[in-house]
GROMACS .gro file of C-alpha atoms in nm:
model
  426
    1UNK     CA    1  -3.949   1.720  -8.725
    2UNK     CA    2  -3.841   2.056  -8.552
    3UNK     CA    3  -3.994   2.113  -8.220
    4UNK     CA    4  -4.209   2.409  -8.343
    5UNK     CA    5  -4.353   2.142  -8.607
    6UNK     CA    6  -4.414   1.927  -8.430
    7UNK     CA    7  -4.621   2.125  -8.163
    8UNK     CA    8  -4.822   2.274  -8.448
    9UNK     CA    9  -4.928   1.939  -8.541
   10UNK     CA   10  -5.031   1.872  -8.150
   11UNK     CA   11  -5.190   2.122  -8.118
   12UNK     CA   12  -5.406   2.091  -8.479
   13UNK     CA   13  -5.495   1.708  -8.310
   14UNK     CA   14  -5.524   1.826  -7.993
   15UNK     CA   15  -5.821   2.027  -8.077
   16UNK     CA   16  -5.943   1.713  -8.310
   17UNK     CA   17  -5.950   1.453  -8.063
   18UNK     CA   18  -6.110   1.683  -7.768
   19UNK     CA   19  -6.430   1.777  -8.010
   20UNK     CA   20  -6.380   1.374  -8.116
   21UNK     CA   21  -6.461   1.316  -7.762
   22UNK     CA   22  -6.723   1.591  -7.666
   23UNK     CA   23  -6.897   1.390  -7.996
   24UNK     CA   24  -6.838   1.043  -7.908
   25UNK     CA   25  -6.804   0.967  -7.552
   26UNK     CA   26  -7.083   1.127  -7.301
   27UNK     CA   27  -6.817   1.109  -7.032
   28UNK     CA   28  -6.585   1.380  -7.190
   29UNK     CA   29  -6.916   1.562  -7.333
   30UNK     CA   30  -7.028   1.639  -7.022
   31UNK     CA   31  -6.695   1.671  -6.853
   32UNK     CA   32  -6.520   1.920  -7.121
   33UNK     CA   33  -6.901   2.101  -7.099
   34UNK     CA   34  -6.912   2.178  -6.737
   35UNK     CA   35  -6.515   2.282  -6.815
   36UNK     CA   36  -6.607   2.524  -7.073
   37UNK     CA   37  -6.377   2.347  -7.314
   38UNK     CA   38  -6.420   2.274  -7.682
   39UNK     CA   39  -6.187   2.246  -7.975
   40UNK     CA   40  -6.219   2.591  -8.102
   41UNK     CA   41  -6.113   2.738  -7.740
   42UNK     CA   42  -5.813   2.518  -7.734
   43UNK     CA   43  -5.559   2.845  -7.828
   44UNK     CA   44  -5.238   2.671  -7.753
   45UNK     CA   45  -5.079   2.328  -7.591
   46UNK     CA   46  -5.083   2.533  -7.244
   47UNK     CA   47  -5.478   2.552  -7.294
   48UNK     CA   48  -5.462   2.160  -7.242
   49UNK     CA   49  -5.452   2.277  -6.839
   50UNK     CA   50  -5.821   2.348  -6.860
   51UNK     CA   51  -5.933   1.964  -6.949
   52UNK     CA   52  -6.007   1.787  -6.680
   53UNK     CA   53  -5.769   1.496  -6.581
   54UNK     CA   54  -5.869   1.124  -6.614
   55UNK     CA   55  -5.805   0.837  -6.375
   56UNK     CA   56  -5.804   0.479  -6.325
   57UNK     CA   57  -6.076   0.573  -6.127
   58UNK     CA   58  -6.292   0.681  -6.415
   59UNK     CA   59  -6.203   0.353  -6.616
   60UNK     CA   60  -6.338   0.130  -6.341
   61UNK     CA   61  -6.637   0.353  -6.266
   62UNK     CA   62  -6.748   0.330  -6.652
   63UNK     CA   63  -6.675  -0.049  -6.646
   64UNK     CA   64  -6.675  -0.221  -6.955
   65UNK     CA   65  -6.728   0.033  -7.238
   66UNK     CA   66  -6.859   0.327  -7.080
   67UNK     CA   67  -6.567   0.530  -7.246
   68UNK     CA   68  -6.544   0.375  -7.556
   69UNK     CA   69  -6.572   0.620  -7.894
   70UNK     CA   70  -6.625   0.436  -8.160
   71UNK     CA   71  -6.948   0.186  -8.160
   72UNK     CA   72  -6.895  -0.186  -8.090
   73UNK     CA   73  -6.947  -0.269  -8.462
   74UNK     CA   74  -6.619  -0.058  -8.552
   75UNK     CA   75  -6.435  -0.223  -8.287
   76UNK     CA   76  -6.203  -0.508  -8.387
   77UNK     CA   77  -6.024  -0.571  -8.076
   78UNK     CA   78  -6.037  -0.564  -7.711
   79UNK     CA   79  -5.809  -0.577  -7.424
   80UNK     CA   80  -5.804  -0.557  -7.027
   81UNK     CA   81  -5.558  -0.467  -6.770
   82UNK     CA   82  -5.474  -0.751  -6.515
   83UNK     CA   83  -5.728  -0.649  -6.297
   84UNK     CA   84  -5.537  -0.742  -5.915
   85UNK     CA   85  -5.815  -0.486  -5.770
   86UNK     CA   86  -6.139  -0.481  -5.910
   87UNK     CA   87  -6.293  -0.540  -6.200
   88UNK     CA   88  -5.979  -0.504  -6.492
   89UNK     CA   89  -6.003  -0.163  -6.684
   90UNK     CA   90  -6.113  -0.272  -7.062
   91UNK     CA   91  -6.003  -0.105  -7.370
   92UNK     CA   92  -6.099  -0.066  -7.754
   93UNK     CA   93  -5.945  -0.057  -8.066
   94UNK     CA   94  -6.020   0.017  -8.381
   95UNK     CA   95  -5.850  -0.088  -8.730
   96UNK     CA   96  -5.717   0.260  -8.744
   97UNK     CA   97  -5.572   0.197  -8.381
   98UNK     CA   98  -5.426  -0.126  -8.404
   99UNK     CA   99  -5.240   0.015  -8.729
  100UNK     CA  100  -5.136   0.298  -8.586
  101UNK     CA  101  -5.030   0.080  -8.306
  102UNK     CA  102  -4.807  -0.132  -8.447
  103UNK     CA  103  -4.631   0.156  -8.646
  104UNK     CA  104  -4.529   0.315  -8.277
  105UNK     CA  105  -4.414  -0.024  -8.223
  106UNK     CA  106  -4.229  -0.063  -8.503
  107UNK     CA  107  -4.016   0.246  -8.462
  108UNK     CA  108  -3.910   0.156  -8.077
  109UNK     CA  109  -3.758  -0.170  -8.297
  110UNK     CA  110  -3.592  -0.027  -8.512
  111UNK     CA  111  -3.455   0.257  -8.310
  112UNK     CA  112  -3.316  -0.028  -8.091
  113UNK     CA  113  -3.201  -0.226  -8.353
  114UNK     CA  114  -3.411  -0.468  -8.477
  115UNK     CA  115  -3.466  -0.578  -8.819
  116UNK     CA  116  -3.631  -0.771  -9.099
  117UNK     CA  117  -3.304  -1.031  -9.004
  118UNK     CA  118  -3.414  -1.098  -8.688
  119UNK     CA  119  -3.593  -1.417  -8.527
  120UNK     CA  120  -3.758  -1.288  -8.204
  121UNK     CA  121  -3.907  -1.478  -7.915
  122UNK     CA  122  -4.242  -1.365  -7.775
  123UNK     CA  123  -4.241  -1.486  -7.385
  124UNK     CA  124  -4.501  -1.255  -7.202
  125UNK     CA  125  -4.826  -1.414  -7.193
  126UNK     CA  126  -5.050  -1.368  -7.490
  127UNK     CA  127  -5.428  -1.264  -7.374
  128UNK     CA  128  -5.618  -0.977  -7.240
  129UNK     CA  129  -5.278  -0.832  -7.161
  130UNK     CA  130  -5.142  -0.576  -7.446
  131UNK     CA  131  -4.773  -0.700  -7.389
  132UNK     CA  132  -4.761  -0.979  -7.623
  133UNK     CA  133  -4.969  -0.858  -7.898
  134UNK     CA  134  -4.822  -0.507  -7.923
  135UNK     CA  135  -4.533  -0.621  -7.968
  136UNK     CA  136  -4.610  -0.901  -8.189
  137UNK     CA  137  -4.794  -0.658  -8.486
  138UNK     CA  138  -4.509  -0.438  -8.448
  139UNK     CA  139  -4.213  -0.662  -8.511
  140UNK     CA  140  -4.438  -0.827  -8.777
  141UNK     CA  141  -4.485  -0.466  -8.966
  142UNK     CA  142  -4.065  -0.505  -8.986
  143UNK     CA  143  -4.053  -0.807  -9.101
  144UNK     CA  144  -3.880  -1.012  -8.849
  145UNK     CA  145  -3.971  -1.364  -8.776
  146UNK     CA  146  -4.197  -1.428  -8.453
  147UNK     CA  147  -4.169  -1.718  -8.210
  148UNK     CA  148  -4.495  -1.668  -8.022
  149UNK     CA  149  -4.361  -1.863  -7.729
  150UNK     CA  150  -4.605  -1.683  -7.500
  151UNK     CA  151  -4.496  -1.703  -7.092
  152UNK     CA  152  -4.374  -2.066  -6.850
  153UNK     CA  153  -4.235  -2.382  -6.933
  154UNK     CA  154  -3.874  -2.232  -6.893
  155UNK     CA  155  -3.691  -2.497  -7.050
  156UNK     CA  156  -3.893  -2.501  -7.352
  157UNK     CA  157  -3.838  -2.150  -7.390
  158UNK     CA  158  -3.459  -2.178  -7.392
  159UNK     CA  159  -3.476  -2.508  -7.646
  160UNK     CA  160  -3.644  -2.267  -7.871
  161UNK     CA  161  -3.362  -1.992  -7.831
  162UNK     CA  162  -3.137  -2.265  -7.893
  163UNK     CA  163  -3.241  -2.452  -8.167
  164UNK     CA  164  -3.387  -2.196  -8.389
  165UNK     CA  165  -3.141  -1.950  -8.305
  166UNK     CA  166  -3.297  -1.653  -8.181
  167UNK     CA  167  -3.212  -1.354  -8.195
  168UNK     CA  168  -3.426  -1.111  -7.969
  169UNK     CA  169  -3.623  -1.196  -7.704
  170UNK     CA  170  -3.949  -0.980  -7.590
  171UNK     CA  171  -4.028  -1.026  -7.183
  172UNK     CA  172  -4.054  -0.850  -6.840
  173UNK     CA  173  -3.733  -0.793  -6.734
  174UNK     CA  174  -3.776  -1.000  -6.450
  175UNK     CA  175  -3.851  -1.281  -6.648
  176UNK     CA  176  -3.540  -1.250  -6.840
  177UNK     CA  177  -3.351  -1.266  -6.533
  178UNK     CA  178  -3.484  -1.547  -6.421
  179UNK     CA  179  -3.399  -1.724  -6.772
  180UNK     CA  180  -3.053  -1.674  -6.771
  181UNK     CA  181  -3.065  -1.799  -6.349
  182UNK     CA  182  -3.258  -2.150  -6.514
  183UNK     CA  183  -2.972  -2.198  -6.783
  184UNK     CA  184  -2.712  -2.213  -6.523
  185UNK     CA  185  -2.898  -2.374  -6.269
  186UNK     CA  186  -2.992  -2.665  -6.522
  187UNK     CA  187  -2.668  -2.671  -6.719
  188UNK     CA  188  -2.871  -2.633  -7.033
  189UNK     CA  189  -2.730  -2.650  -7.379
  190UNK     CA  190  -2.689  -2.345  -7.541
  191UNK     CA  191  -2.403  -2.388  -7.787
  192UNK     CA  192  -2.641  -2.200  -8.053
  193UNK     CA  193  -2.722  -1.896  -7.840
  194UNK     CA  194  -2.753  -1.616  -8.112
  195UNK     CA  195  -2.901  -1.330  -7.846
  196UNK     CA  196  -2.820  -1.033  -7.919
  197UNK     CA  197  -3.150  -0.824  -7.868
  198UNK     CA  198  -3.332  -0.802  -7.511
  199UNK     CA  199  -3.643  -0.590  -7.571
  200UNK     CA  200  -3.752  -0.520  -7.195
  201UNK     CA  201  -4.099  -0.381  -7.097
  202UNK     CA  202  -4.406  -0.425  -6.851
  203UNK     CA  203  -4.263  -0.352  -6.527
  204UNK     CA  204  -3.903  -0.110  -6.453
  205UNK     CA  205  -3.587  -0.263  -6.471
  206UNK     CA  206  -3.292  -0.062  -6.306
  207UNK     CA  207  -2.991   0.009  -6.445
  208UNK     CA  208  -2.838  -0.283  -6.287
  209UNK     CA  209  -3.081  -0.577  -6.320
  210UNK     CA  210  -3.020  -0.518  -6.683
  211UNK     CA  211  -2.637  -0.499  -6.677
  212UNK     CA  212  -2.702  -0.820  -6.488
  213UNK     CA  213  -2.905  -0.968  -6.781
  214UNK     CA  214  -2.678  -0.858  -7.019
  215UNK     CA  215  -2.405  -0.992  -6.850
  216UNK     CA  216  -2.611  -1.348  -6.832
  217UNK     CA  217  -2.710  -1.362  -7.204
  218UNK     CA  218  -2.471  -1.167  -7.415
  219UNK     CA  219  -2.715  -0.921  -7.544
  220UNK     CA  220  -2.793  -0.582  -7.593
  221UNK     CA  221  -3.124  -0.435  -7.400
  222UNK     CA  222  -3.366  -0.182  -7.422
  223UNK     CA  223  -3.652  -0.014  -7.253
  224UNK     CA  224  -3.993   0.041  -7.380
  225UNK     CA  225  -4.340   0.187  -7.238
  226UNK     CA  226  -4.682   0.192  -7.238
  227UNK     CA  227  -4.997   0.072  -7.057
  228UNK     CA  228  -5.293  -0.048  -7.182
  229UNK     CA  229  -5.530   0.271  -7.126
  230UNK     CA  230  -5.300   0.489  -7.334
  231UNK     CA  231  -5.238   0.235  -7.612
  232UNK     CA  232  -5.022  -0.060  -7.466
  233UNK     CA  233  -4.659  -0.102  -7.551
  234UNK     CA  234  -4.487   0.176  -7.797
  235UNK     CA  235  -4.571   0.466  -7.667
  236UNK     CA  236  -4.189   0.533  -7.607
  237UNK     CA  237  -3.906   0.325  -7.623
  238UNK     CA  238  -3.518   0.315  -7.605
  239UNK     CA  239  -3.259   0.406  -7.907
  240UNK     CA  240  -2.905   0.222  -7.901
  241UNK     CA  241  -2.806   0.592  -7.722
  242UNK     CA  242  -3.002   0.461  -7.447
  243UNK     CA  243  -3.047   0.829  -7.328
  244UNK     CA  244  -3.431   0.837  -7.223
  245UNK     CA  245  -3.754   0.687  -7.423
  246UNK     CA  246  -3.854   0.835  -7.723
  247UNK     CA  247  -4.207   0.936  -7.722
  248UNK     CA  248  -4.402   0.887  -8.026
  249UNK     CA  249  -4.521   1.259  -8.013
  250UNK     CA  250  -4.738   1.238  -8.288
  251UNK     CA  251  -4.992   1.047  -8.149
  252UNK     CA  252  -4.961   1.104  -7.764
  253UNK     CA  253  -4.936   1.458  -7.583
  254UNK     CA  254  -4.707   1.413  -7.266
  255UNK     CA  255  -4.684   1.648  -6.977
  256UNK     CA  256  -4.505   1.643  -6.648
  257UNK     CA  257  -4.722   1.738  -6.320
  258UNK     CA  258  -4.687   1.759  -5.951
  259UNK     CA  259  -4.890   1.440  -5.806
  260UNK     CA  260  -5.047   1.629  -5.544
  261UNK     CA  261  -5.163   1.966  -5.674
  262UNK     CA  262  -5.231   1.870  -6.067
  263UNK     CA  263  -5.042   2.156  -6.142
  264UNK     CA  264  -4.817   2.132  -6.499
  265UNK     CA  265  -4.416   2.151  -6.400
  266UNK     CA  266  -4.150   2.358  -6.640
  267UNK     CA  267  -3.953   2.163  -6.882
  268UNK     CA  268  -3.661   1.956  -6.715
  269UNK     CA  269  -3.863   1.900  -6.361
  270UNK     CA  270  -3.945   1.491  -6.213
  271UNK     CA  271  -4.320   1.459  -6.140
  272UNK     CA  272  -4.626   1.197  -6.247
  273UNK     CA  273  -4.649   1.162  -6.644
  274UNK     CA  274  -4.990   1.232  -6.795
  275UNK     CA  275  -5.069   1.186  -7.119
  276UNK     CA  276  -5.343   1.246  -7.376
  277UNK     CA  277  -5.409   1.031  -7.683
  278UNK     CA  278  -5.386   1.248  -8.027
  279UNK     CA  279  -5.535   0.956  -8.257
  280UNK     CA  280  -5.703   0.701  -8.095
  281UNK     CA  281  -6.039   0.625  -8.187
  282UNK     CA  282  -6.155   0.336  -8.013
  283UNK     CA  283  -6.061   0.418  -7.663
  284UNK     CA  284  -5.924   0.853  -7.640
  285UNK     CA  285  -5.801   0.926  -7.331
  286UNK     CA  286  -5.752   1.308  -7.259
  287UNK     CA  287  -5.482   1.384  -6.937
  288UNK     CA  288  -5.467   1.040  -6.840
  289UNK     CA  289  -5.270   1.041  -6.492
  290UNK     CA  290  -5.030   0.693  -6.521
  291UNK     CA  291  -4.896   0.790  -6.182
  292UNK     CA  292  -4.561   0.671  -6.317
  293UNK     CA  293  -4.280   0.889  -6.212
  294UNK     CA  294  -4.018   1.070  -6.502
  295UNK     CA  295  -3.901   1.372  -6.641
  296UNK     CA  296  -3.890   1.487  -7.033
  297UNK     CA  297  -3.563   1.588  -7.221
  298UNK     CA  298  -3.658   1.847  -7.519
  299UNK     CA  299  -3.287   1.814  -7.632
  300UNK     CA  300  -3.189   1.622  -7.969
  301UNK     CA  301  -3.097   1.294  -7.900
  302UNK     CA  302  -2.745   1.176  -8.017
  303UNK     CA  303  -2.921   0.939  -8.294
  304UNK     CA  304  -3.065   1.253  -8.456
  305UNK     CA  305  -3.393   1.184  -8.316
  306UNK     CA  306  -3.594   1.507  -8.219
  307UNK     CA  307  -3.864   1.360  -8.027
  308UNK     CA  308  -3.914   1.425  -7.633
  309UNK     CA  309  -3.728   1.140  -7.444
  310UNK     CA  310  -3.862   1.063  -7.114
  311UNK     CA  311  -3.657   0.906  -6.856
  312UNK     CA  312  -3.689   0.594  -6.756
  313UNK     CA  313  -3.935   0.548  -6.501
  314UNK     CA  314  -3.826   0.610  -6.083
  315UNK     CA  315  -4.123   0.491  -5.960
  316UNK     CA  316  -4.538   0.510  -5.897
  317UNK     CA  317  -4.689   0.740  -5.683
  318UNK     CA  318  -4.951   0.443  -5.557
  319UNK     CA  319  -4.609   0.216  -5.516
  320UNK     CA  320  -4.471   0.432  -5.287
  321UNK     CA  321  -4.365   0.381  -4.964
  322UNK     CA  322  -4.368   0.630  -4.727
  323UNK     CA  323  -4.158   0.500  -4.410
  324UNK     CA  324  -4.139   0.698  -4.104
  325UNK     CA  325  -4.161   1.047  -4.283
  326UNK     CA  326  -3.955   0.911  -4.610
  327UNK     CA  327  -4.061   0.832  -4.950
  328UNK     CA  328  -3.887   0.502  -5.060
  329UNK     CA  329  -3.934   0.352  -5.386
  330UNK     CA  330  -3.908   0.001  -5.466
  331UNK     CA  331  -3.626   0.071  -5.741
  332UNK     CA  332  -3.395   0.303  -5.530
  333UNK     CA  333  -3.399  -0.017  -5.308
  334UNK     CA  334  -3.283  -0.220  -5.628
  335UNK     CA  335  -3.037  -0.030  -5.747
  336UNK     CA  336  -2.860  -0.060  -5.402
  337UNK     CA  337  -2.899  -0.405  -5.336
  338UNK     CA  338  -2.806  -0.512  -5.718
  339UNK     CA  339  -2.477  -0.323  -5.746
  340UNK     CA  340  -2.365  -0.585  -5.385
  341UNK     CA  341  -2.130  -0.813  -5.390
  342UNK     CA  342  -2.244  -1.174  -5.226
  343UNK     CA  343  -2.583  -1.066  -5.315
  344UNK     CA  344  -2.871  -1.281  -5.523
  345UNK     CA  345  -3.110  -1.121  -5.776
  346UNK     CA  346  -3.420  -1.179  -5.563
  347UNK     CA  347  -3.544  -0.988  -5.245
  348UNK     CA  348  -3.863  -0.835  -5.081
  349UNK     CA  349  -3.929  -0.598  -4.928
  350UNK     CA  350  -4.171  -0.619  -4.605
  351UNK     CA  351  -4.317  -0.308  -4.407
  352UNK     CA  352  -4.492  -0.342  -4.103
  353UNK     CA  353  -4.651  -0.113  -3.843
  354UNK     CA  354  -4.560  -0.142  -3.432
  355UNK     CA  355  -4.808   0.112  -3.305
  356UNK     CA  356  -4.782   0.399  -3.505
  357UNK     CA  357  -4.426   0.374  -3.624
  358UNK     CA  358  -4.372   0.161  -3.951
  359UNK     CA  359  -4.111  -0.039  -4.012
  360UNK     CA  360  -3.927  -0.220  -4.302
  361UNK     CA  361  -3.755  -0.509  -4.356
  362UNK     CA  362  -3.561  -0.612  -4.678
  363UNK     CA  363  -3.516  -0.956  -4.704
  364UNK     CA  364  -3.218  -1.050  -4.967
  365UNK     CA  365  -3.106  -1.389  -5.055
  366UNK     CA  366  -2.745  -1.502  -5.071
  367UNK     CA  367  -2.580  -1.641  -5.367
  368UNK     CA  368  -2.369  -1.833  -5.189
  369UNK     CA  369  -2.562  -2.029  -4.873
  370UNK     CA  370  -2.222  -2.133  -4.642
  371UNK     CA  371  -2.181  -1.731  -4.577
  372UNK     CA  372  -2.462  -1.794  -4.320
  373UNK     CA  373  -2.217  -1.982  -4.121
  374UNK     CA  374  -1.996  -1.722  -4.092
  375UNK     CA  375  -2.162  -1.458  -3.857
  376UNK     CA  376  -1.829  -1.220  -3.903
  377UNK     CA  377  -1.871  -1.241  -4.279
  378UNK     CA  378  -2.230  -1.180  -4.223
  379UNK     CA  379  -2.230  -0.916  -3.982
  380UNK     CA  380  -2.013  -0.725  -4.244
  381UNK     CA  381  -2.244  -0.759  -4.495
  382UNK     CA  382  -2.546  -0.647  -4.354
  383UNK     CA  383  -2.398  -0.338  -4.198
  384UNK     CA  384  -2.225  -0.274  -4.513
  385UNK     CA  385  -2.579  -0.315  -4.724
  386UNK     CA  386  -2.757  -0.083  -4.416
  387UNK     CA  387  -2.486   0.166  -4.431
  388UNK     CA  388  -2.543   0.205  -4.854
  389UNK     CA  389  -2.911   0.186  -4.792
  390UNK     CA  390  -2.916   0.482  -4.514
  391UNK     CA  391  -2.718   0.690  -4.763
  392UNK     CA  392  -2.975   0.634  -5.072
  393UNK     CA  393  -3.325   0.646  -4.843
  394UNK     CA  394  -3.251   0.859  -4.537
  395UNK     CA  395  -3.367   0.602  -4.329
  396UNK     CA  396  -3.252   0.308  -4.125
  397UNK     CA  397  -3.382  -0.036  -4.270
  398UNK     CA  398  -3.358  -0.380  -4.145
  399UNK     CA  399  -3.123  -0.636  -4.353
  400UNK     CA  400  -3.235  -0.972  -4.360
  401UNK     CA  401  -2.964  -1.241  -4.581
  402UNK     CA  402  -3.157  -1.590  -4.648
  403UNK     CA  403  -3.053  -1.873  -4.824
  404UNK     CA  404  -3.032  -1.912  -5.208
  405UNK     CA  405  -3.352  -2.025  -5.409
  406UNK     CA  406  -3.577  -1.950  -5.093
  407UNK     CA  407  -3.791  -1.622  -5.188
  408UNK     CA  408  -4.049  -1.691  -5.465
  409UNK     CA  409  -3.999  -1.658  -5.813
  410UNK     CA  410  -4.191  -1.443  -6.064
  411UNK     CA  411  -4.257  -1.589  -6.445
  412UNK     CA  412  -4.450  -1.201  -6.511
  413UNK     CA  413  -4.415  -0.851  -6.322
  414UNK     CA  414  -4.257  -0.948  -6.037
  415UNK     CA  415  -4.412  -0.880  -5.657
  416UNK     CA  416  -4.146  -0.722  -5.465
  417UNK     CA  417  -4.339  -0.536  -5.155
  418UNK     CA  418  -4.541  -0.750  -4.894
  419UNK     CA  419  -4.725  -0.438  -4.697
  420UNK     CA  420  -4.839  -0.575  -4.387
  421UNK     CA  421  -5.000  -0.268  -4.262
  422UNK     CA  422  -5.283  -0.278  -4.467
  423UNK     CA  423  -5.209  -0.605  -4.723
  424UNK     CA  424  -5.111  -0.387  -4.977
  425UNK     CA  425  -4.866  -0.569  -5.251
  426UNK     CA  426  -4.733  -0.470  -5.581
   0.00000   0.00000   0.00000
């Protein structure tokens, strides 16, 4: 679809789902009221500026189906975020959702790759969480076999790979890290290995954790996004190009904002993604801020695909760091660390406050213990890893190397900062 199609059709569901709302959900009528906004006054996409934004905040405060539009009796499913502050945020869907659903689904699969010949191995946790179920109706609507393995018992999982010769595997990347690290640690069997798909999602995975995977299982991986106010996963996902996440525009309105005024950014600028839901009937959210960092490419992706790609995500604005005067995210840390020789796949990162001046401390195991014993070799290291570090952050960090197999390991989204100034971890 051309670009000036395809914002005609926004736009025509853009003023839909806002009077939807105003009729549906008392939340939005009296917020879009006290706006002045309607679906008639809705002129053009840029009008979108005058709804109101919606927040996490507004989920919790309207706790469990305060901001539900369709009535319980025309709602088939439920689902609820993890909930590591609070009460969880819960959300609807109808049988027009969940179809509609699994069709986004099913065209980040097979823009990836993935067909009817495929045998695919569910391993995040089935449950409240949208993960596993998203992407279980989706690779069913292709016709590929499912192994609802669900999450844990790690040698299981890779007896199943084995023996009935899977082909893709569904997980956090994390957890597909930690996989391959168990098959080598264990010396397990995998003579039938068949891999060839790795179909990544729930938390970021940089560039190099997943050359790393790659490397470990002989497949191919891609990206995909989504949380479980918007939809879960499927709202964009990866091509073979691999050139940003292709946003199912038909059913979600993106935009690109500066986190701290609210105000819209051109085309081509980084800033918080927000997104409103074009179709959704059980659970419409209108501006939703994910606080996930990106930026959108209008161009035509090399596959011939027209729709907006956005990149793959830098960072949150609530997992942000700011140390001494610097922003530092998690995944700038990652992509230094990660691209070290010597260096494991696990490390944390620890902040702490003397007084009033914060400090951090990354903490990055070894893949080979006996370097410990050589305080030259070690010495090296660290002020090579510092150096590299200064260059990406702007800031001086502390480099601690421990011994292999020593920090913990994560079988979901993996907890990489321990913020002792105020307990905060993600």
């Amino acid at each position: 679809m051309s670009r000036a199609d395809m914002s005609r059709l926004q736009l025509d569901k853009l003023r839909h789902i806002v009077d939807y709302c105003i009729a549906n959900v008392p939340f939005y009528a009296e917020r879009l009221s006290a706006a002045g906004v309607c679906g008639s006054r809705i002129k053009s996409l840029d009008d979108i500026k005058h709804i109101p934004f919606t927040t996490k905040e507004d989920l919790r405060d309207n706790y469990p189906f305060g901001l539900f539009g369709a009535p319980m009796k025309d709602i088939v499913r439920i689902h609820a975020s993890s909930g590591t502050t609070g009460k969880p945020t819960v959300v609807g869907y109808t049988k027009n959702d969940l179809n509609m659903w699994s069709d986004c689904v099913a065209r980040l699969l097979v823009s990836a790759g993935v067909s009817d010949e495929d045998i695919v191995q569910i391993s995040f946790g089935y449950g409240l969480f949208t993960g596993a179920l998203g992407l279980h109706y989706g690779l069913e609507k292709i016709g590929a076999a499912i192994i609802p393995a669900s999450s844990g018992n790690s040698e299981k999982q890779i007896m199943l790979m084995n023996d009935f010769g899977v082909t893709g595997l569904v997980s956090t990347p994390t957890y597909a890290m930690y996989l391959s690290e168990f098959v080598k640690e264990n010396n397990l069997d995998t003579g039938n290995f068949r891999l060839k798909h790795g179909i990544f999602g729930s938390e970021s995975c940089s560039v190099e954790m997943r050359a790393k995977i790659e490397e470990n299982f002989n497949l191919f991986a891609t990206d995909n996004y989504g949380m479980s106010e918007l939809m879960g996963p499927g709202l964009s996902g990866e091509c073979r190009e691999r050139d940003g996440l292709h946003i199912c525009e038909d059913h979600f309105y993106g935009e690109i904002i500066n986190s701290d005024t609210g105000e819209s950014l051109p085309e081509g600028s980084v800033g918080e993604a927000v997104f409103t839901t074009l179709t959704r009937e059980g659970f419409p959210m209108l501006r939703y801020r994910t606080k996930d960092i990106s930026r959108f490419n209008y161009d035509i992706c090399k596959c011939g695909r027209t729709a907006v790609r956005m990149d793959k995500i830098k960072g949150r604005t609530d997992d942000m760091l700011k140390i001494k005067g610097v922003n530092v995210f998690p995944s700038q840390i990652e992509s230094v660390l990660l691209g070290q020789a010597h260096i494991g796949n696990h490390y944390q990162l620890v902040v702490t406050r003397d007084g009033y001046l914060d400090n951090l401390e990354i903490r990055v195991e070894l893949i080979d213990g006996s370097l410990l014993e050589s305080y030259k070799e070690l010495e090296n290291l660290q002020r090579n890893i510092q150096g590299k570090l200064r260059s990406v952050l702007g800031l001086d960090a502390k480099v601690s190397l421990v011994q292999p197999q020593t920090l913990e390991r994560f079988q979901g989204k993996a907890k990489r900062v321990l913020d002792l100034r105020g307990e905060k971890n993600i």
